[in-house]
Short mmCIF file of C-alpha atoms (C1' of nucleotides) in Angstrom, two decimals:
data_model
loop_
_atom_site.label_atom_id
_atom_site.label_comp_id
_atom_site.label_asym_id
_atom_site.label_seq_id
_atom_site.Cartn_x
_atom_site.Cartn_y
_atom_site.Cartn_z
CA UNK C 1166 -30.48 24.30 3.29
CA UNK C 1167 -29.35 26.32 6.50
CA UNK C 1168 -30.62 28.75 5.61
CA UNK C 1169 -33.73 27.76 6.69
CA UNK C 1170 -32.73 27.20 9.91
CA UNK C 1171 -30.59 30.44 10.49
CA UNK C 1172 -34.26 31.70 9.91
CA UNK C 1173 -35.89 29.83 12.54
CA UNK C 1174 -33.09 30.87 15.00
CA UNK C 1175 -33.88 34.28 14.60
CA UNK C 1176 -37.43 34.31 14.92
CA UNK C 1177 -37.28 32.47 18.38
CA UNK C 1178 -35.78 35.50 19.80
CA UNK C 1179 -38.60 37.24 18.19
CA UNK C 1180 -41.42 37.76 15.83
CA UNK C 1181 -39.95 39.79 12.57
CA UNK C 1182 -40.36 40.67 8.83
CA UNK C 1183 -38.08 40.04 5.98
CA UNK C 1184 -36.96 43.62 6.52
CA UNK C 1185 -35.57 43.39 9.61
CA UNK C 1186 -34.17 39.49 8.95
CA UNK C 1187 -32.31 41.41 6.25
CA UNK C 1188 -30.89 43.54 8.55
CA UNK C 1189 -29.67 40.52 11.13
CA UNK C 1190 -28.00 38.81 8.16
CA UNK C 1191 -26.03 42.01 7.30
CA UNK C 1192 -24.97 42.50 11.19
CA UNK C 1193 -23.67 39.63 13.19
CA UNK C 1194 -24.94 36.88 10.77
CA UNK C 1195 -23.20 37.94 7.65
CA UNK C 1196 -20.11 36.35 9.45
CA UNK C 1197 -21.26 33.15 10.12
CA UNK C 1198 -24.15 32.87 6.84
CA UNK C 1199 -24.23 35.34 4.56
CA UNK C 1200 -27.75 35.97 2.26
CA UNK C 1201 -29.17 38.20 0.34
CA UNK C 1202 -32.47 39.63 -0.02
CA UNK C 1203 -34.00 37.40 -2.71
CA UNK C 1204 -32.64 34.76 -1.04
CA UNK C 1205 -34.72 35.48 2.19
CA UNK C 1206 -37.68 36.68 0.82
CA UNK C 1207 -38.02 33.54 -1.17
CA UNK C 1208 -37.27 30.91 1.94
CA UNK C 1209 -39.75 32.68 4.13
CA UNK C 1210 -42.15 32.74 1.41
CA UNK C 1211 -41.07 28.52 0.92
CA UNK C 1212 -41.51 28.43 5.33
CA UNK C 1213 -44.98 29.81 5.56
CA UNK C 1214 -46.18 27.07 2.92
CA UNK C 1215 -44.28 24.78 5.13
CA UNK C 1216 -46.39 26.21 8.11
CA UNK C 1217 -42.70 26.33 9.93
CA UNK C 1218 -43.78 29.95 10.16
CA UNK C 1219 -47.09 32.43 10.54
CA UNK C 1220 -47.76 36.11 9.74
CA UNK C 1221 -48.49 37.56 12.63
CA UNK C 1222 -49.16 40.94 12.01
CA UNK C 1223 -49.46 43.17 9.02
CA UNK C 1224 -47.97 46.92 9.17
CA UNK C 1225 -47.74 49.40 6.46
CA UNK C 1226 -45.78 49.05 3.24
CA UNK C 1227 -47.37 45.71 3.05
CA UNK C 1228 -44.70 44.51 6.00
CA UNK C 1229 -45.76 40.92 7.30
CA UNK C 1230 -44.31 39.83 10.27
CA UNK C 1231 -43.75 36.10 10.97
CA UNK C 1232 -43.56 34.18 13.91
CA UNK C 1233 -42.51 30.59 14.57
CA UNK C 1234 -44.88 27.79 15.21
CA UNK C 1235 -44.33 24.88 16.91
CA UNK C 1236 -43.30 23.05 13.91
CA UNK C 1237 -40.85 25.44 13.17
CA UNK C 1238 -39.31 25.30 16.66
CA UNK C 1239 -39.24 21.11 16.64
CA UNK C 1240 -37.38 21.31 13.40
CA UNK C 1241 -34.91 23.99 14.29
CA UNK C 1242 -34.46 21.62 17.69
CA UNK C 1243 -34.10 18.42 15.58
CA UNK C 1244 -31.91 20.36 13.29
CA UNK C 1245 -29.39 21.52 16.00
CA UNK C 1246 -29.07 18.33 17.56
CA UNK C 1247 -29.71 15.34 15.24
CA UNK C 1248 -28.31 16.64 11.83
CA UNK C 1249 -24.84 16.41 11.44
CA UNK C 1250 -23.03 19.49 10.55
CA UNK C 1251 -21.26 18.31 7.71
CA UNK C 1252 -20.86 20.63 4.74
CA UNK C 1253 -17.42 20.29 3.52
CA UNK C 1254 -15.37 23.62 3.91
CA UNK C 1255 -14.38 25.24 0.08
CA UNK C 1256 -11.32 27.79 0.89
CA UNK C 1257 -9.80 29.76 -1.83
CA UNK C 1258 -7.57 31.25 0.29
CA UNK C 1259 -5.80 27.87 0.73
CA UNK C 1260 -6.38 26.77 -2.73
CA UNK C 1261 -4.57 29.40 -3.81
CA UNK C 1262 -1.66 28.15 -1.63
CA UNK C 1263 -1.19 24.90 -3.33
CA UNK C 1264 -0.42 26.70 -6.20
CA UNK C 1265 1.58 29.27 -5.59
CA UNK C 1266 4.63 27.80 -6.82
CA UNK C 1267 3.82 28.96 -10.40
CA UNK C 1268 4.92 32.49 -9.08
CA UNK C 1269 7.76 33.62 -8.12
CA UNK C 1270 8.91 33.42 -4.65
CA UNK C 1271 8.47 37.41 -3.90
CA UNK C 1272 5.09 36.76 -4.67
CA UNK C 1273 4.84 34.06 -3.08
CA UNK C 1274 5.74 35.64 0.38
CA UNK C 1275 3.90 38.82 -0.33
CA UNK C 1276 0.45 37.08 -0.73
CA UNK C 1277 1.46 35.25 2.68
CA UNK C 1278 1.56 39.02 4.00
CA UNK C 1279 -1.50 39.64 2.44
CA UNK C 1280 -2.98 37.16 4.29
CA UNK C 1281 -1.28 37.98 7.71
CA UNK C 1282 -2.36 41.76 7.39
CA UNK C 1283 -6.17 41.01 6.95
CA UNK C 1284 -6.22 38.06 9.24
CA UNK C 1285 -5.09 41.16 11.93
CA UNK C 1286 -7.39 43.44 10.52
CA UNK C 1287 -10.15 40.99 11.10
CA UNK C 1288 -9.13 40.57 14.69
CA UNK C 1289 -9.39 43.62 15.34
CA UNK C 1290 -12.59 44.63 13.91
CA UNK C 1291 -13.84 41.15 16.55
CA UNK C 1292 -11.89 43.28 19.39
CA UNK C 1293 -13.93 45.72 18.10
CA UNK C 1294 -17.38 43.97 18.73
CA UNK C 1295 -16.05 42.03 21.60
CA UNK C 1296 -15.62 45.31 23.55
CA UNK C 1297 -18.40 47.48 22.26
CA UNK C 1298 -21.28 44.83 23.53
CA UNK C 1299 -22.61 43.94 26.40
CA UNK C 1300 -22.58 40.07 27.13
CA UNK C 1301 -25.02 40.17 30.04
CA UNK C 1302 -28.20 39.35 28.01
CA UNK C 1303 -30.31 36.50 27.29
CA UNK C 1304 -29.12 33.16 25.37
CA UNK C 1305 -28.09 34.74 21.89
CA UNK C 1306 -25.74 36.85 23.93
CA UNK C 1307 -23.88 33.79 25.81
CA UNK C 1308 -23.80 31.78 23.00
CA UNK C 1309 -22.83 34.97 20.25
CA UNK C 1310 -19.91 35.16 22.42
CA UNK C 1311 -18.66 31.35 22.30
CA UNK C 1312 -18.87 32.61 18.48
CA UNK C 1313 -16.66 35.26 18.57
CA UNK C 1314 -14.36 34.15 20.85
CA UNK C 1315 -14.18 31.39 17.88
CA UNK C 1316 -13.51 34.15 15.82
CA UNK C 1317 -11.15 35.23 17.69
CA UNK C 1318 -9.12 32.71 18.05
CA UNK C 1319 -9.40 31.53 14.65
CA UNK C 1320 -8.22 34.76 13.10
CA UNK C 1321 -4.93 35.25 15.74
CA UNK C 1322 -4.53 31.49 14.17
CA UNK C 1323 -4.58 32.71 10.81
CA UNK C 1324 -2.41 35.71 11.30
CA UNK C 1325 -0.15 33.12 13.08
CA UNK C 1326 0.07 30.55 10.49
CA UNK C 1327 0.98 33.55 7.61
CA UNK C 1328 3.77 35.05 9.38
CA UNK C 1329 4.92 31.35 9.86
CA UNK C 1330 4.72 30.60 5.98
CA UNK C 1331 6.65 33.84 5.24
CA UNK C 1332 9.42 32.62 6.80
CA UNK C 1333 9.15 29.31 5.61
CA UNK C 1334 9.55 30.40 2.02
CA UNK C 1335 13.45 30.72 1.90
CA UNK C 1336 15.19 31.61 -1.41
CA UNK V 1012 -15.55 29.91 -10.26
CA UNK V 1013 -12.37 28.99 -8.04
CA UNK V 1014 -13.08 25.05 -9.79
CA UNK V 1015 -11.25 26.16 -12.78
CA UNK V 1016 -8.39 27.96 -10.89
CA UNK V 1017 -8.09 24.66 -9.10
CA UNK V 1018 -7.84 22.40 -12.54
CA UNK V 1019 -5.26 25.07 -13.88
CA UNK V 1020 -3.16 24.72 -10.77
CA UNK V 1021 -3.16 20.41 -11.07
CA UNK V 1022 -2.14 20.64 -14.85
CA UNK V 1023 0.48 23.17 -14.63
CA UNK V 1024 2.57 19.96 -12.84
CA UNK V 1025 1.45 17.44 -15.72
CA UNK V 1026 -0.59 16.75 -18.40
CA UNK V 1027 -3.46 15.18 -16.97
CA UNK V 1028 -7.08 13.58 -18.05
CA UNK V 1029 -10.22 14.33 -16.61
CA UNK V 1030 -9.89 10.74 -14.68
CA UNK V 1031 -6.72 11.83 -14.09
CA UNK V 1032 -8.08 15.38 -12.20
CA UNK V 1033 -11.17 13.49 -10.37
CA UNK V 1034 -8.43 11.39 -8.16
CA UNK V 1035 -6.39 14.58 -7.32
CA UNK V 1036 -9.75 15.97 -5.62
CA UNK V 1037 -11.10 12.82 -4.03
CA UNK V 1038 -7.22 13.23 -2.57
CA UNK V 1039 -5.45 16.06 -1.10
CA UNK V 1040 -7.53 18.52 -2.66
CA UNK V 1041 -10.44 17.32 -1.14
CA UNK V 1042 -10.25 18.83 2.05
CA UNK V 1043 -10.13 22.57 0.12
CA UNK V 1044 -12.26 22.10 -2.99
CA UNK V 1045 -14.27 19.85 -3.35
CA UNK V 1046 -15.40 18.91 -6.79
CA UNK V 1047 -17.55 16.01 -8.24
CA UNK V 1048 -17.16 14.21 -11.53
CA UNK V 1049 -19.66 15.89 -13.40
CA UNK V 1050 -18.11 19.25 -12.47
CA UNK V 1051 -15.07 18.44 -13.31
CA UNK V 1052 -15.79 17.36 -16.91
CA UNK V 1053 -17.80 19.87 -18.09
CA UNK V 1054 -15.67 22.69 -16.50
CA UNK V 1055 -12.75 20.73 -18.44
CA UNK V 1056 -14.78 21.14 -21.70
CA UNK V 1057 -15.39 24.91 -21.43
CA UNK V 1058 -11.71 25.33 -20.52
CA UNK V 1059 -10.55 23.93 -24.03
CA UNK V 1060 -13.44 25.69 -25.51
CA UNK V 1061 -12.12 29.24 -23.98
CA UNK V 1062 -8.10 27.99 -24.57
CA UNK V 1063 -7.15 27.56 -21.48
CA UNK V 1064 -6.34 23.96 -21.91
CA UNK V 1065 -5.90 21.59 -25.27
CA UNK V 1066 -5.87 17.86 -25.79
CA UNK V 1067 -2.66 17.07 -26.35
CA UNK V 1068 -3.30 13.29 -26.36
CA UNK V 1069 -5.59 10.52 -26.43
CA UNK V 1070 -5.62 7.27 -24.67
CA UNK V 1071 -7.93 3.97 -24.98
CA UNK V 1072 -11.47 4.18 -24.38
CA UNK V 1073 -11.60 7.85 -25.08
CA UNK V 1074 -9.05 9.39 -22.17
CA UNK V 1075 -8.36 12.44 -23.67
CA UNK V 1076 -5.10 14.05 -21.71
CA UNK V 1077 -5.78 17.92 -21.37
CA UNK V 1078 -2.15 20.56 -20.75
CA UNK V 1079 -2.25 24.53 -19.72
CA UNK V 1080 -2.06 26.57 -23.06
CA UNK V 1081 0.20 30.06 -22.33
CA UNK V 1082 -3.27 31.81 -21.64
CA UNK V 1083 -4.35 28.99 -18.68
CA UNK V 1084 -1.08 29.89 -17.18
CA UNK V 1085 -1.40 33.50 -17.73
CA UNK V 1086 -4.92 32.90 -16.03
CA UNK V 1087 -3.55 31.00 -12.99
CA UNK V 1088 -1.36 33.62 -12.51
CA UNK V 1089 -3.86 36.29 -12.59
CA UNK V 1090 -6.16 34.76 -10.38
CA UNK V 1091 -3.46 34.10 -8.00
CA UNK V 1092 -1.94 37.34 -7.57
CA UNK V 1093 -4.90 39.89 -8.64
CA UNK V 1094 -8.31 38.84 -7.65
CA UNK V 1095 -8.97 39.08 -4.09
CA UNK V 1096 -9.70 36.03 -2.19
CA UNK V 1097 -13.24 36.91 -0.80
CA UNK V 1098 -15.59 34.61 -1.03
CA UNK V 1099 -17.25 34.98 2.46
CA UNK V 1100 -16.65 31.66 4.43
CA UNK V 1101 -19.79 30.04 5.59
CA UNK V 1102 -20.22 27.21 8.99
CA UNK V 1103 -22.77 25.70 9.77
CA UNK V 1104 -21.21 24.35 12.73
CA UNK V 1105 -20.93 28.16 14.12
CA UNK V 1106 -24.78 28.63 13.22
CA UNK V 1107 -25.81 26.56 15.54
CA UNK V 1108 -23.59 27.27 17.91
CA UNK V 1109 -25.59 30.78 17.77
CA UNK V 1110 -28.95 28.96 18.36
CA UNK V 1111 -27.82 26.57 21.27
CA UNK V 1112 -30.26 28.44 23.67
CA UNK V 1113 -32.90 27.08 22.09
CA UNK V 1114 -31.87 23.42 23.82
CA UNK V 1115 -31.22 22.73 27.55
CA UNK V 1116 -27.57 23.48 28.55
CA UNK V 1117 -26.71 19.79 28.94
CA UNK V 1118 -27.28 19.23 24.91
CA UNK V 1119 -25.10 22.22 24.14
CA UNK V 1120 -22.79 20.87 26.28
CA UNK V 1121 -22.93 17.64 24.82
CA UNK V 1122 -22.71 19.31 21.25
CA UNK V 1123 -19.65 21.76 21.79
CA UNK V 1124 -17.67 17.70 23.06
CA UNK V 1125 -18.68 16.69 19.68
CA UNK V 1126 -17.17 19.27 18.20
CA UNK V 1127 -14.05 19.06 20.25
CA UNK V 1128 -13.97 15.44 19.63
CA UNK V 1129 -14.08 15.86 15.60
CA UNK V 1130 -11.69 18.57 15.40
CA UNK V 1131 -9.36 16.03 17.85
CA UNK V 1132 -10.00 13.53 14.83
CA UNK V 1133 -9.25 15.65 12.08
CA UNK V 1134 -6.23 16.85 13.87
CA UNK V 1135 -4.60 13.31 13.80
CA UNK V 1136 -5.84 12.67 10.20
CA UNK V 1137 -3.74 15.51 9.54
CA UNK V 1138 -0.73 14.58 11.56
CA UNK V 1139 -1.01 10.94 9.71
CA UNK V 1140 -0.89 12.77 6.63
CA UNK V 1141 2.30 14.75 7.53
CA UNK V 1142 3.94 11.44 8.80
CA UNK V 1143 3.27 9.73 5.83
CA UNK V 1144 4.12 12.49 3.17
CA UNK V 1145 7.65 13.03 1.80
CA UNK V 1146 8.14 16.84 2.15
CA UNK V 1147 11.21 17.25 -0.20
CA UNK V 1148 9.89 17.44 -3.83
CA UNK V 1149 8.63 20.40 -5.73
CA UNK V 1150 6.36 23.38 -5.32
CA UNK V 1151 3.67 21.10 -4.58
CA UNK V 1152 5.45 19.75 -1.87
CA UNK V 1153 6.36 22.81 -0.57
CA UNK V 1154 3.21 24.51 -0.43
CA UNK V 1155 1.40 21.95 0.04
CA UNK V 1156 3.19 22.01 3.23
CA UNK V 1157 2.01 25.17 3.81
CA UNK V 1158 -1.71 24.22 3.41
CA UNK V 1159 -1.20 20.97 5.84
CA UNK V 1160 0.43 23.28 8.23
CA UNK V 1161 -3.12 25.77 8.38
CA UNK V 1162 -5.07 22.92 8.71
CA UNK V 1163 -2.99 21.58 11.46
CA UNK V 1164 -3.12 24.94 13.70
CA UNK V 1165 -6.71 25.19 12.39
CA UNK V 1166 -8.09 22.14 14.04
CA UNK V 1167 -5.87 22.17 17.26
CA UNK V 1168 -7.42 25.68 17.69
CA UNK V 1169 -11.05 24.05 17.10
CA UNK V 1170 -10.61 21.58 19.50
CA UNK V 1171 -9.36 24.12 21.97
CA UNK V 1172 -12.32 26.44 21.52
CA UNK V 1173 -14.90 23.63 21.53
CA UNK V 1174 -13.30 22.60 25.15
CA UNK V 1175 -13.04 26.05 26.63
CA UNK V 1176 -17.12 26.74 25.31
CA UNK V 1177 -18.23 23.65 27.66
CA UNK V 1178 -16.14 24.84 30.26
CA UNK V 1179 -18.06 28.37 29.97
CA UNK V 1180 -21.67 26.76 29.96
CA UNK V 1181 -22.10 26.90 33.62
CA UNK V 1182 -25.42 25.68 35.13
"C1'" DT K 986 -13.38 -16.94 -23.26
"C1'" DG K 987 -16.01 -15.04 -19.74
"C1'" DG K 988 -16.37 -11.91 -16.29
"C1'" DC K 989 -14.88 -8.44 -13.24
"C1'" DG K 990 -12.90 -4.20 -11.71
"C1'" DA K 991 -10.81 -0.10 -12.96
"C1'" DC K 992 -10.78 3.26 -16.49
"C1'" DA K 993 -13.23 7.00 -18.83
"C1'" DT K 994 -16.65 10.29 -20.33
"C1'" DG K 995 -21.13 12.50 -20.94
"C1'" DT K 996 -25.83 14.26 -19.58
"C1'" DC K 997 -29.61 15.73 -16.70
"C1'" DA K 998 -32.78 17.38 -13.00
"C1'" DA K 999 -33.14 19.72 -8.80
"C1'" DG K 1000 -31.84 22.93 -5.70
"C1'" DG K 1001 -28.81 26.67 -3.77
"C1'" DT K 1002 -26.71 31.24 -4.52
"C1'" DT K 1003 -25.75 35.71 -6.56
"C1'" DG K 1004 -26.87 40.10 -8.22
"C1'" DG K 1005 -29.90 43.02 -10.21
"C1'" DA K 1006 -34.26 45.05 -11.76
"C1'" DA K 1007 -38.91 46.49 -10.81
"C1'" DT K 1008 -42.33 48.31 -7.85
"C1'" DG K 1009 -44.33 50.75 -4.49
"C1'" DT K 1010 -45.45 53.06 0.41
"C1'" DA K 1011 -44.77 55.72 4.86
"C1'" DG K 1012 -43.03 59.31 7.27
"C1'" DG K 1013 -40.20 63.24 8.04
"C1'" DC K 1014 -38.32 67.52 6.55
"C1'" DT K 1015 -38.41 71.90 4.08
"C1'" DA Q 1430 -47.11 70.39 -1.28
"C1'" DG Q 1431 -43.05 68.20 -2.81
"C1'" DC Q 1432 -39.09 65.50 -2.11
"C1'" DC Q 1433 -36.14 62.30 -0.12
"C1'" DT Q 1434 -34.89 58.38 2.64
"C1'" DA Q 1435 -35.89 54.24 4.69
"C1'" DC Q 1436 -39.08 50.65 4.54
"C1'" DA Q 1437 -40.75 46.53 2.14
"C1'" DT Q 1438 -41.65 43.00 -1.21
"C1'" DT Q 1439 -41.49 40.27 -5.60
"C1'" DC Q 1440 -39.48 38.35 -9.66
"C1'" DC Q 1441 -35.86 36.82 -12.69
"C1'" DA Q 1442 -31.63 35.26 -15.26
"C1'" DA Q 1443 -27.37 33.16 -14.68
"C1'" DC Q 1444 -24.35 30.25 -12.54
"C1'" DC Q 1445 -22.64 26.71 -9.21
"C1'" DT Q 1446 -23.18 22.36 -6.92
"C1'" DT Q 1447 -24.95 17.86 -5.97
"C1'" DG Q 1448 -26.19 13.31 -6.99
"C1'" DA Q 1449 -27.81 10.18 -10.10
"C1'" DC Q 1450 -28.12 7.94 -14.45
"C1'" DA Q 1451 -26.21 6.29 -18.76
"C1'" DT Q 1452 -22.75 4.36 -21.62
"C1'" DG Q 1453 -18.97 2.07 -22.93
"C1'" DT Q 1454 -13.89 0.04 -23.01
"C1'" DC Q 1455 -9.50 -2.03 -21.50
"C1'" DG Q 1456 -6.75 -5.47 -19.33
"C1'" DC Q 1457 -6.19 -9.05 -16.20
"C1'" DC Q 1458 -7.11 -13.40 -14.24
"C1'" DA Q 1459 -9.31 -17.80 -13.75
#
DNA sequence: TGGCGACATGTCAAGGTTGGAATGTAGGCT
DNA sequence: AGCCTACATTCCAACCTTGACATGTCGCCA
C-alpha cells in the first residue's frame, strides 16, 4: 500500500503526470520502491477517485497532470508519522545462506564472493551519486542524502559481512 | 517464487509435514521469509504435484510427512548456485525517510530515534539468539551462523545511521 | 467421559505486483 | 511529406501474499 504514499511524496515537490512519476521511480526511487508502469497508472487512477489527488492541467498526448490536495497531504502526514513501518523484510540473498550447506564448500565460498563483489559494486555506483549531486537544495535533497548515506553504509556492511563469511567457511 | 526454494532447503535436513514446515518459519526463518499457513500448504501440494517432494508417510489426523525427491535437490541446487539473487529490496522505512520534509524537523527527529531505538532492539534480540543457540551442529548451524552474523552487523549499522541522521537535522 | 489444547489440513476472497500487449500523439529531423 | 523517437495512457493475465474461515482429530488430564 506504499505505494500510494511514495506517490503523494512526489507530488508535494511538484505537480506531475504518470509520465514523469515513471521516470522518478526509475531514478532515485527504484532503490528504495520499485514500480512499474501499470502499477502507477492504475494507483493514480485509484487516488483521483480518492480525491487524494486533482488533474491540474491537460497537455498533449492526452498527458494529465495531478496535483495533491489537502487530503492527500494529511494522509501522506498521518502516514509518515502515525503508521508504523512494519513490513517484514523477505531476503533471498540470506535465504539462500541457510542453505548453502547442500553445496559444496567451493561453492559455498564463491557465492560469499559473489556477494562481496556486488555489495562493492553497489557502493560504488552510491559514490557515484553521492559525488555527482549537489546536496544544497530544498528538503528532498537533505533528506535523499540521510538515504544514501544509509546506502552507503549498508552496502560497505554487506561487502564487510561477505569477506567475513569467506573466511569463516574453513575446509 | 523463493517460498519453494525455502521448503526445499528445510526438508533436505528431514522429512518434514506441512505442520512440521509452518513452525520452522514462525522460527528462525521468520526474520528472512516469511510465509503463512495457507502458503505453505498449497505451495507443498504443487511441489509433489511437479516431483519435487513425495509423501513418504502418514501420521494421525491426516499429517502427511513430505521428503526432497533427486529433482527437489537438483532444484535447490540450481536455484542456489545459478539464478541470480535479484529481487530488488524494498523499505518502507527509507521511503519515508525521503518524505520527512513534509513534517517539522522536530518529528523527523523524533522519527529517525525511533528508528535507532528499534534497530537497538532488534540488535539484542539477535545477540539473545546467538547466546542461546548451540553453534556446533551441522550445515544449518553453520550457516545459519552466517545469516545471524548479517543481521547482527545489519542492525548495529541501522542504529548507527538512525543516530548520526538526528545528529545531521540541524535547526 | 468430557473437555481442552495442540495437531493438521484445506479453501477462499481481496489486494499487491509483474510483465506484456495495445494504442495512439507530438515534435523534430531529413 | 515521411519517419522516428519520446511522450503518454489503458488494459489484462498470471502469480504472490495476506488474513480469515472451515473442518476435523489426537492425546492428556481432571
Amino acid at each position: 500500500m506504499s505505494l500510494r504514499h511514495a506517490l503523494l511524496g512526489l507530488l508535494v515537490d511538484k505537480p506531475a503526470s504518470g509520465y514523469d512519476l515513471l521516470k522518478d521511480f526509475a531514478g532515485s526511487l527504484a532503490n528504495v520502491w520499485p514500480a512499474t508502469q501499470s502499477q502507477i497508472y492504475t494507483e493514480l487512477t485509484k487516488m483521483a477517485a480518492a480525491e487524494l489527488i486533482t488533474v491540474t492541467d491537460a497537455g498533449p498526448r492526452g498527458r494529465k497532470e495531478y496535483a495533491l490536495t489537502d487530503a492527500g497531504l494529511a494522509e501522506l502526514r498521518h502516514w509518515l508519522t502515525e503508521i508504523p513501518p512494519n513490513r517484514p523484510q523477505r531476503s533471498d540473498v540470506l535465504l539462500r545462506v541457510f542453505f548453502l550447506g547442500v553445496v559444496d564448500r567451493e561453492q559455498a565460498r564463491e557465492y560469499l564472493r559473489g556477494l562481496a563483489e556486488k555489495a562493492r559494486q553497489e557502493h560504488e555506483e552510491l559514490v557515484g551519486i553521492l559525488e555527482r549531486t549537489d546536496w544544497e537544495g530544498g528538503d528532498l535533497a537533505t533528506y535523499g542524502r540521510l538515504a544514501l548515506e544509509y546506502g552507503l553504509r549498508f552496502t560497505d556492511t554487506r561487502r564487510e559481512w561477505a569477506e567475513w563469511a569467506v573466511d569463516r567457511i574453513r575446509t
